[in-house]
Amino acid sequence: MAVLLTASRQAIIIFRPAVPSVWLLSWLVSYQRKSTNIGAVDSFISDLMENKKLKWKVLNSRHRNGKAKPSAQLGQADVAATNVRHPTETLLRSSFRLSELYNELTNNPLVVNISQMEVSQVDHLLETALKEENAEDVSRLLAQILEYKKLPSMPVLNATLKHLSHQKQMETVEQLATLVTLLHPEQNSSALGRLEHFKALCQWKLGNTLKSLEAFRTIMVDCSEEQRVAVDHILLEMIDETIGRKSEAVLLAVINLCEFCLTELRHDFPICYVWEKSFLSAWHSDQEAAKTLFDRHAALRLAVSSRTKNLCYKLLYDSNVEKVYQLIELFLKHEMKAECKSLLIRLFEYQYWRKNLRACSEIMQNAIDLNITLPEMCNRHLLELLLGHGSSTLPKESSKQSKDLKPNKYQLKF
């Protein structure tokens, strides 16, 4: 009886259902998650393979339609003539070309649906199309962005709007601006939030100069000091396109905008840039405009004097000594002796390292005439050049004398 009880107890212990442990539950959850990820990857790969199959079917159908009839349908004489031909000749006569296949594969239009994509994926597609300058892919992506109302990130959107402005696509820029105001109504309070600066840039590219500059004037008034940096980048591009390229009327209109920023908004960056570009321009009208601006605005003179060293270094790096003298004349006209002294010192060092004794002497004489005292080091350098110039002539004279000397004659006695 005791044996039966112990046997039944062991059987109950063996067949008792085990309690699921925490490890088993975590393993099941991780397995389910892995299976879900594998399913997503599998569906993505299958979509890619279907697209590849579709592409190859299209190419294969094009290739088949472009070929001639098969040889089975030809006559016996045609078959014999074909067999006689050289293999290279048949290859040359073939309608199939590897380069054509490569072009069709690489230039194949983008077939993608962004409705289920994330913002990062849309950014990647749009950035790639912009870098490759593929206008068809950009237009297709923008059409889907407007259709599905799925905007990319702001940096990519700004790059896209700049590209559209350069392409003079005003309608697409306005549609994107409307979509931004629809999806982000909090940005309607500022001009940059409404993307007005890209609309103004597009107007500039279309040739509407006055309308564009008037829009930029309104934008600069509405912007804060930090927001004006983004507008300054666009103004730099417009100034570069104006100076030395467009008419004097356009230059005066741009200068009026820069003067408005200086006098009304106390923002001197645009006028400093337009002055520097006009001063360095090869056109006489641009140089005269730079002189007029320098004489008219004391704030501009102060800003130029603060960066005299950088400007002088840039000019001397390009060996543009004449512009340095013109800058000295501008400073002398307004009794800016400190800036003149700085320019003369750097000009003297430039000529000293080139061992130009005459130029260094002229600079020292000009400093004396202008009542500007140069450092003692300049006098030492000038003296070194004078001594070096005198010593360099001595060997030449001694060599000439040595050539004129005749050897002495000796009589040997043995």
Coordinates of C-alpha atoms in Angstrom, one line a residue:
M1 CA 0.0 0.0 0.0
A2 CA 2.8 2.4 0.9
V3 CA 4.5 1.5 -2.4
L4 CA 1.3 2.4 -4.4
L5 CA 1.0 5.7 -2.6
T6 CA 4.6 6.7 -3.3
A7 CA 4.2 5.7 -7.0
S8 CA 1.0 7.7 -7.4
R9 CA 2.7 10.8 -5.7
Q10 CA 5.6 10.6 -8.1
A11 CA 3.3 10.4 -11.1
I12 CA 1.4 13.5 -9.9
I13 CA 4.6 15.4 -9.6
I14 CA 5.7 14.3 -13.1
F15 CA 2.5 15.2 -14.8
R16 CA 1.8 18.4 -12.9
P17 CA 1.8 21.4 -15.3
A18 CA 4.8 23.6 -14.9
V19 CA 4.4 27.4 -14.2
P20 CA 5.8 29.5 -17.1
S21 CA 8.9 31.4 -16.0
V22 CA 9.8 35.0 -16.7
W23 CA 12.6 33.8 -19.0
L24 CA 10.2 31.9 -21.1
L25 CA 7.9 34.9 -21.5
S26 CA 10.8 37.2 -22.4
W27 CA 12.0 34.7 -25.0
L28 CA 8.5 34.5 -26.5
V29 CA 8.3 38.3 -26.7
S30 CA 11.7 38.7 -28.3
Y31 CA 10.9 35.9 -30.8
Q32 CA 7.7 37.6 -31.8
R33 CA 9.5 40.9 -32.2
K34 CA 12.2 39.3 -34.3
S35 CA 9.7 37.6 -36.4
T36 CA 7.9 41.0 -36.9
N37 CA 11.2 42.7 -38.0
I38 CA 12.0 39.8 -40.3
G39 CA 8.6 40.1 -41.8
A40 CA 9.1 43.8 -42.5
V41 CA 12.5 43.3 -44.0
D42 CA 11.1 40.4 -46.1
S43 CA 8.3 42.5 -47.5
F44 CA 10.7 45.3 -48.3
I45 CA 13.0 43.0 -50.1
S46 CA 10.1 41.5 -52.0
D47 CA 9.0 44.9 -53.1
L48 CA 12.5 45.7 -54.4
M49 CA 12.6 42.4 -56.3
E50 CA 9.2 43.1 -57.9
N51 CA 10.4 46.5 -59.0
K52 CA 13.5 45.0 -60.4
K53 CA 11.5 42.3 -62.2
L54 CA 9.2 45.0 -63.6
K55 CA 12.2 47.1 -64.8
W56 CA 13.8 44.1 -66.5
K57 CA 10.5 43.1 -68.2
V58 CA 10.2 46.6 -69.6
L59 CA 13.8 46.5 -70.9
N60 CA 13.3 43.0 -72.3
S61 CA 10.2 44.0 -74.1
R62 CA 11.9 47.1 -75.6
H63 CA 14.8 44.9 -76.7
R64 CA 12.5 42.3 -78.2
N65 CA 10.5 44.9 -80.0
G66 CA 13.6 46.5 -81.4
K67 CA 15.0 43.2 -82.8
A68 CA 14.4 41.7 -86.3
K69 CA 12.5 38.5 -86.9
P70 CA 14.1 35.3 -85.8
S71 CA 16.2 33.2 -88.3
A72 CA 13.6 30.4 -88.4
Q73 CA 11.3 32.6 -90.4
L74 CA 14.0 33.6 -92.9
G75 CA 14.6 31.8 -96.1
Q76 CA 17.4 29.3 -96.7
A77 CA 19.4 31.8 -98.7
D78 CA 19.2 34.4 -95.9
V79 CA 20.3 31.8 -93.4
A80 CA 23.3 30.8 -95.5
A81 CA 24.3 34.4 -96.0
T82 CA 24.0 35.0 -92.2
N83 CA 26.2 32.0 -91.5
V84 CA 28.9 33.3 -93.9
R85 CA 29.2 36.6 -92.1
H86 CA 31.9 37.2 -89.6
P87 CA 30.9 37.1 -85.9
T88 CA 32.2 40.6 -85.3
E89 CA 30.0 41.9 -88.1
T90 CA 27.0 40.3 -86.5
L91 CA 27.9 41.9 -83.2
L92 CA 28.2 45.3 -84.8
R93 CA 24.9 44.9 -86.6
S94 CA 23.1 43.9 -83.4
S95 CA 20.6 46.4 -82.1
F96 CA 21.4 45.6 -78.5
R97 CA 24.1 47.8 -76.9
L98 CA 25.5 47.6 -73.4
S99 CA 25.8 51.3 -73.1
E100 CA 22.1 51.7 -74.0
L101 CA 21.2 49.2 -71.4
Y102 CA 23.3 51.0 -68.8
N103 CA 21.7 54.4 -69.7
E104 CA 18.2 52.9 -69.4
L105 CA 19.1 51.4 -66.0
T106 CA 20.7 54.5 -64.6
N107 CA 18.3 57.1 -66.1
N108 CA 15.3 55.1 -65.2
P109 CA 12.7 57.5 -63.5
L110 CA 12.2 57.2 -59.8
V111 CA 9.3 54.9 -59.0
V112 CA 8.5 55.3 -55.3
N113 CA 5.6 56.2 -53.1
I114 CA 6.4 58.4 -50.1
S115 CA 2.9 58.2 -48.5
Q116 CA 4.1 55.5 -46.0
M117 CA 7.7 56.8 -45.6
E118 CA 9.2 58.6 -42.7
V119 CA 10.6 62.1 -42.9
S120 CA 14.2 60.9 -42.8
Q121 CA 13.5 58.7 -45.9
V122 CA 11.9 61.6 -47.8
D123 CA 14.9 63.8 -46.9
H124 CA 17.3 61.2 -48.2
L125 CA 15.5 60.8 -51.5
L126 CA 15.2 64.6 -52.0
E127 CA 18.8 65.3 -51.1
T128 CA 20.0 62.6 -53.4
A129 CA 17.9 64.0 -56.3
L130 CA 19.2 67.5 -55.6
K131 CA 22.9 66.5 -55.4
E132 CA 22.5 64.5 -58.7
E133 CA 20.7 67.5 -60.2
N134 CA 18.0 65.2 -61.4
A135 CA 15.1 67.5 -62.3
E136 CA 12.7 64.7 -63.1
D137 CA 13.1 63.0 -59.7
V138 CA 12.9 66.3 -57.9
S139 CA 9.6 67.2 -59.7
R140 CA 8.1 63.7 -59.0
L141 CA 9.0 63.9 -55.3
L142 CA 7.6 67.4 -55.0
A143 CA 4.4 66.4 -56.7
Q144 CA 4.0 63.6 -54.1
I145 CA 4.9 65.9 -51.3
L146 CA 2.2 68.3 -52.3
E147 CA -0.2 65.4 -52.9
Y148 CA 0.3 63.6 -49.6
K149 CA 1.1 66.8 -47.6
K150 CA 4.3 65.2 -46.3
L151 CA 7.0 67.9 -45.8
P152 CA 10.7 67.1 -45.4
S153 CA 12.8 68.6 -42.7
M154 CA 13.4 72.3 -42.7
P155 CA 17.1 72.2 -43.9
V156 CA 16.1 70.0 -46.8
L157 CA 13.1 72.1 -47.5
N158 CA 15.2 75.3 -47.6
A159 CA 17.7 73.6 -50.0
T160 CA 14.7 72.6 -52.2
L161 CA 13.2 76.0 -52.2
K162 CA 16.6 77.6 -53.1
H163 CA 16.9 75.1 -56.0
L164 CA 13.3 76.0 -57.2
S165 CA 14.1 79.7 -56.9
H166 CA 17.2 79.2 -59.1
Q167 CA 15.0 77.3 -61.6
K168 CA 12.5 80.1 -61.6
Q169 CA 9.6 77.8 -60.5
M170 CA 7.5 80.4 -58.7
E171 CA 4.3 78.3 -58.7
T172 CA 5.9 75.4 -56.9
V173 CA 7.5 77.7 -54.4
E174 CA 4.2 79.3 -53.6
Q175 CA 2.5 75.9 -53.3
L176 CA 5.2 74.7 -50.8
A177 CA 4.8 77.9 -48.9
T178 CA 1.1 77.4 -48.7
L179 CA 1.6 73.8 -47.5
V180 CA 4.0 75.0 -44.8
T181 CA 1.5 77.6 -43.5
L182 CA -1.1 74.9 -43.5
L183 CA 0.9 72.3 -41.6
H184 CA 2.7 74.8 -39.3
P185 CA 0.3 77.6 -38.6
E186 CA 2.6 78.9 -35.8
Q187 CA 5.1 80.1 -38.4
N188 CA 2.7 82.5 -40.0
S189 CA 3.7 85.3 -37.7
S190 CA 7.1 85.9 -39.3
A191 CA 8.1 86.6 -42.9
L192 CA 10.7 83.8 -42.9
G193 CA 8.1 81.4 -41.6
R194 CA 6.0 82.2 -44.6
L195 CA 9.1 81.7 -46.8
E196 CA 8.8 85.2 -48.2
H197 CA 12.6 85.4 -48.8
F198 CA 12.5 82.5 -51.3
K199 CA 9.6 84.1 -53.1
A200 CA 11.6 87.3 -53.3
L201 CA 14.7 85.4 -54.6
C202 CA 12.5 83.8 -57.2
Q203 CA 11.3 87.2 -58.3
W204 CA 15.0 88.3 -58.6
K205 CA 15.8 85.3 -60.8
L206 CA 12.8 86.1 -63.0
G207 CA 14.1 89.6 -63.6
N208 CA 11.7 91.5 -61.4
T209 CA 14.4 93.5 -59.7
L210 CA 12.4 96.3 -58.1
K211 CA 9.7 94.0 -56.8
S212 CA 12.2 91.6 -55.3
L213 CA 14.2 94.4 -53.6
E214 CA 11.0 95.9 -52.2
A215 CA 10.0 92.5 -50.8
F216 CA 13.4 92.1 -49.2
R217 CA 13.0 95.5 -47.6
T218 CA 9.8 94.4 -46.0
I219 CA 11.4 91.1 -44.9
M220 CA 14.3 92.9 -43.3
V221 CA 12.0 95.1 -41.2
D222 CA 10.0 92.1 -40.0
C223 CA 13.1 89.9 -39.2
S224 CA 15.0 89.8 -35.9
E225 CA 18.8 90.1 -35.7
E226 CA 19.2 86.4 -35.8
Q227 CA 16.8 85.9 -38.7
R228 CA 18.6 88.5 -40.8
V229 CA 21.6 86.1 -41.2
A230 CA 19.5 83.9 -43.5
V231 CA 18.5 86.9 -45.5
D232 CA 22.1 88.1 -45.7
H233 CA 23.2 84.9 -47.4
I234 CA 20.6 85.6 -50.2
L235 CA 21.6 89.2 -50.4
L236 CA 25.3 88.2 -50.9
E237 CA 24.3 86.1 -53.8
M238 CA 22.3 88.9 -55.3
I239 CA 25.2 91.4 -54.8
D240 CA 27.7 89.0 -56.5
E241 CA 25.3 88.8 -59.5
T242 CA 25.0 92.5 -59.7
I243 CA 28.5 94.0 -59.4
G244 CA 30.5 93.8 -62.6
R245 CA 27.6 92.1 -64.4
K246 CA 24.4 94.1 -64.4
S247 CA 23.6 97.7 -65.2
E248 CA 24.3 100.7 -63.0
A249 CA 20.6 101.2 -62.3
V250 CA 20.4 97.7 -60.7
L251 CA 23.5 98.5 -58.7
L252 CA 22.0 101.7 -57.4
A253 CA 18.8 99.9 -56.4
V254 CA 20.8 97.3 -54.5
I255 CA 22.8 100.1 -52.8
N256 CA 19.5 101.8 -51.8
L257 CA 18.4 98.6 -50.0
C258 CA 21.8 98.3 -48.2
E259 CA 21.7 101.9 -47.2
F260 CA 18.1 101.4 -45.8
C261 CA 19.4 98.5 -43.7
L262 CA 22.3 100.7 -42.4
T263 CA 20.3 103.8 -41.6
E264 CA 17.0 102.4 -40.5
L265 CA 17.9 99.0 -39.1
R266 CA 21.5 99.6 -37.9
H267 CA 22.5 96.5 -39.9
D268 CA 25.8 97.2 -41.7
F269 CA 26.7 93.8 -43.1
P270 CA 25.0 94.3 -46.6
I271 CA 26.5 97.7 -47.2
C272 CA 30.0 96.6 -46.1
Y273 CA 29.8 93.7 -48.5
V274 CA 28.6 95.8 -51.4
W275 CA 31.2 98.4 -50.7
E276 CA 34.0 95.8 -50.7
K277 CA 32.8 94.2 -53.9
S278 CA 32.5 97.6 -55.6
F279 CA 35.9 98.8 -54.4
L280 CA 37.5 95.6 -55.8
S281 CA 35.6 95.7 -59.1
A282 CA 37.3 96.4 -62.4
W283 CA 34.5 98.6 -63.5
H284 CA 35.0 102.4 -63.0
S285 CA 31.3 103.0 -62.2
D286 CA 31.5 100.4 -59.4
Q287 CA 34.6 102.0 -58.0
E288 CA 33.0 105.5 -58.0
A289 CA 30.0 104.0 -56.2
A290 CA 32.3 102.6 -53.5
K291 CA 33.9 106.0 -53.1
T292 CA 30.5 107.7 -52.8
L293 CA 29.4 105.2 -50.1
F294 CA 32.6 105.7 -48.2
D295 CA 32.3 109.5 -48.2
R296 CA 28.6 109.4 -47.3
H297 CA 28.4 107.0 -44.3
A298 CA 30.5 107.4 -41.2
A299 CA 29.3 104.0 -40.0
L300 CA 30.7 102.4 -43.1
R301 CA 34.1 104.1 -42.5
L302 CA 34.1 102.8 -39.0
A303 CA 33.2 99.2 -40.1
V304 CA 35.9 99.3 -42.8
S305 CA 38.5 100.6 -40.4
S306 CA 37.8 97.7 -38.0
R307 CA 38.7 95.2 -40.7
T308 CA 41.6 97.1 -42.4
K309 CA 44.1 94.4 -41.5
N310 CA 42.1 91.6 -43.1
L311 CA 41.4 93.7 -46.2
C312 CA 45.1 94.7 -46.6
Y313 CA 46.2 91.1 -46.1
K314 CA 43.8 90.0 -48.8
L315 CA 45.0 92.6 -51.3
L316 CA 48.6 92.0 -50.7
Y317 CA 48.1 88.2 -50.9
D318 CA 46.8 88.9 -54.4
S319 CA 49.7 91.3 -55.0
N320 CA 47.2 94.1 -55.6
V321 CA 49.4 97.0 -54.3
E322 CA 47.5 99.6 -56.3
K323 CA 44.3 98.9 -54.3
V324 CA 46.2 99.4 -51.1
Y325 CA 47.3 102.9 -52.2
Q326 CA 43.7 103.7 -53.2
L327 CA 42.5 102.6 -49.8
I328 CA 45.2 104.9 -48.2
E329 CA 43.8 107.8 -50.3
L330 CA 40.3 107.1 -49.0
F331 CA 41.5 107.1 -45.4
L332 CA 43.6 110.3 -45.9
K333 CA 40.6 112.1 -47.3
H334 CA 38.9 111.7 -43.9
E335 CA 42.0 112.2 -41.8
M336 CA 42.2 108.6 -40.6
K337 CA 45.9 108.6 -39.9
A338 CA 45.9 105.5 -37.7
E339 CA 44.5 103.3 -40.5
C340 CA 47.0 104.9 -42.9
K341 CA 49.9 104.0 -40.6
S342 CA 48.7 100.4 -40.4
L343 CA 48.5 100.1 -44.1
L344 CA 51.9 101.7 -44.7
I345 CA 53.6 99.3 -42.2
R346 CA 52.1 96.3 -43.9
L347 CA 53.0 97.7 -47.3
F348 CA 56.6 98.3 -46.2
E349 CA 56.9 94.7 -44.9
Y350 CA 55.5 93.4 -48.1
Q351 CA 58.1 95.3 -50.2
Y352 CA 60.9 94.5 -47.7
W353 CA 60.5 90.7 -48.0
R354 CA 60.7 91.2 -51.8
K355 CA 64.0 93.1 -51.3
N356 CA 62.5 96.1 -53.2
L357 CA 64.7 98.9 -52.0
R358 CA 63.1 101.6 -54.2
A359 CA 59.5 100.8 -53.0
C360 CA 60.6 100.8 -49.4
S361 CA 62.3 104.1 -49.8
E362 CA 59.2 105.6 -51.4
I363 CA 57.0 104.3 -48.5
M364 CA 59.4 105.9 -45.9
Q365 CA 59.3 109.2 -47.9
N366 CA 55.5 109.1 -48.1
A367 CA 55.3 108.6 -44.3
I368 CA 57.6 111.6 -43.7
D369 CA 55.5 113.7 -46.1
L370 CA 52.2 112.7 -44.4
N371 CA 53.7 113.3 -40.9
I372 CA 53.2 109.6 -40.0
T373 CA 55.8 108.0 -37.8
L374 CA 56.7 104.4 -38.7
P375 CA 58.3 102.0 -36.2
E376 CA 62.0 101.9 -35.8
M377 CA 62.0 98.5 -37.3
C378 CA 61.2 100.0 -40.7
N379 CA 64.3 102.1 -40.5
R380 CA 66.4 99.1 -39.6
H381 CA 65.0 97.1 -42.5
L382 CA 65.6 100.0 -44.9
L383 CA 69.2 100.2 -43.7
E384 CA 69.6 96.4 -44.1
L385 CA 68.4 96.8 -47.7
L386 CA 70.8 99.6 -48.3
L387 CA 73.8 97.7 -46.9
G388 CA 72.8 94.6 -48.7
H389 CA 72.5 96.4 -51.9
G390 CA 75.9 98.0 -51.5
S391 CA 77.6 94.7 -50.5
S392 CA 75.9 93.0 -53.4
T393 CA 77.7 95.4 -55.8
L394 CA 81.1 94.8 -54.3
P395 CA 81.7 91.2 -55.5
K396 CA 80.8 92.3 -59.0
E397 CA 83.4 95.1 -59.0
S398 CA 86.1 92.9 -57.4
S399 CA 85.4 90.2 -60.0
K400 CA 85.9 92.7 -62.7
Q401 CA 89.2 93.9 -61.2
S402 CA 90.4 90.3 -60.8
K403 CA 89.7 89.7 -64.5
D404 CA 91.9 92.7 -65.4
L405 CA 94.9 91.6 -63.3
K406 CA 97.7 89.9 -65.1
P407 CA 99.7 87.1 -63.5
N408 CA 103.2 87.9 -62.1
K409 CA 106.2 86.5 -63.9
Y410 CA 109.0 84.8 -61.9
Q411 CA 112.5 83.8 -62.9
L412 CA 113.6 80.6 -61.4
K413 CA 117.4 80.1 -60.8
F414 CA 118.9 76.6 -60.5

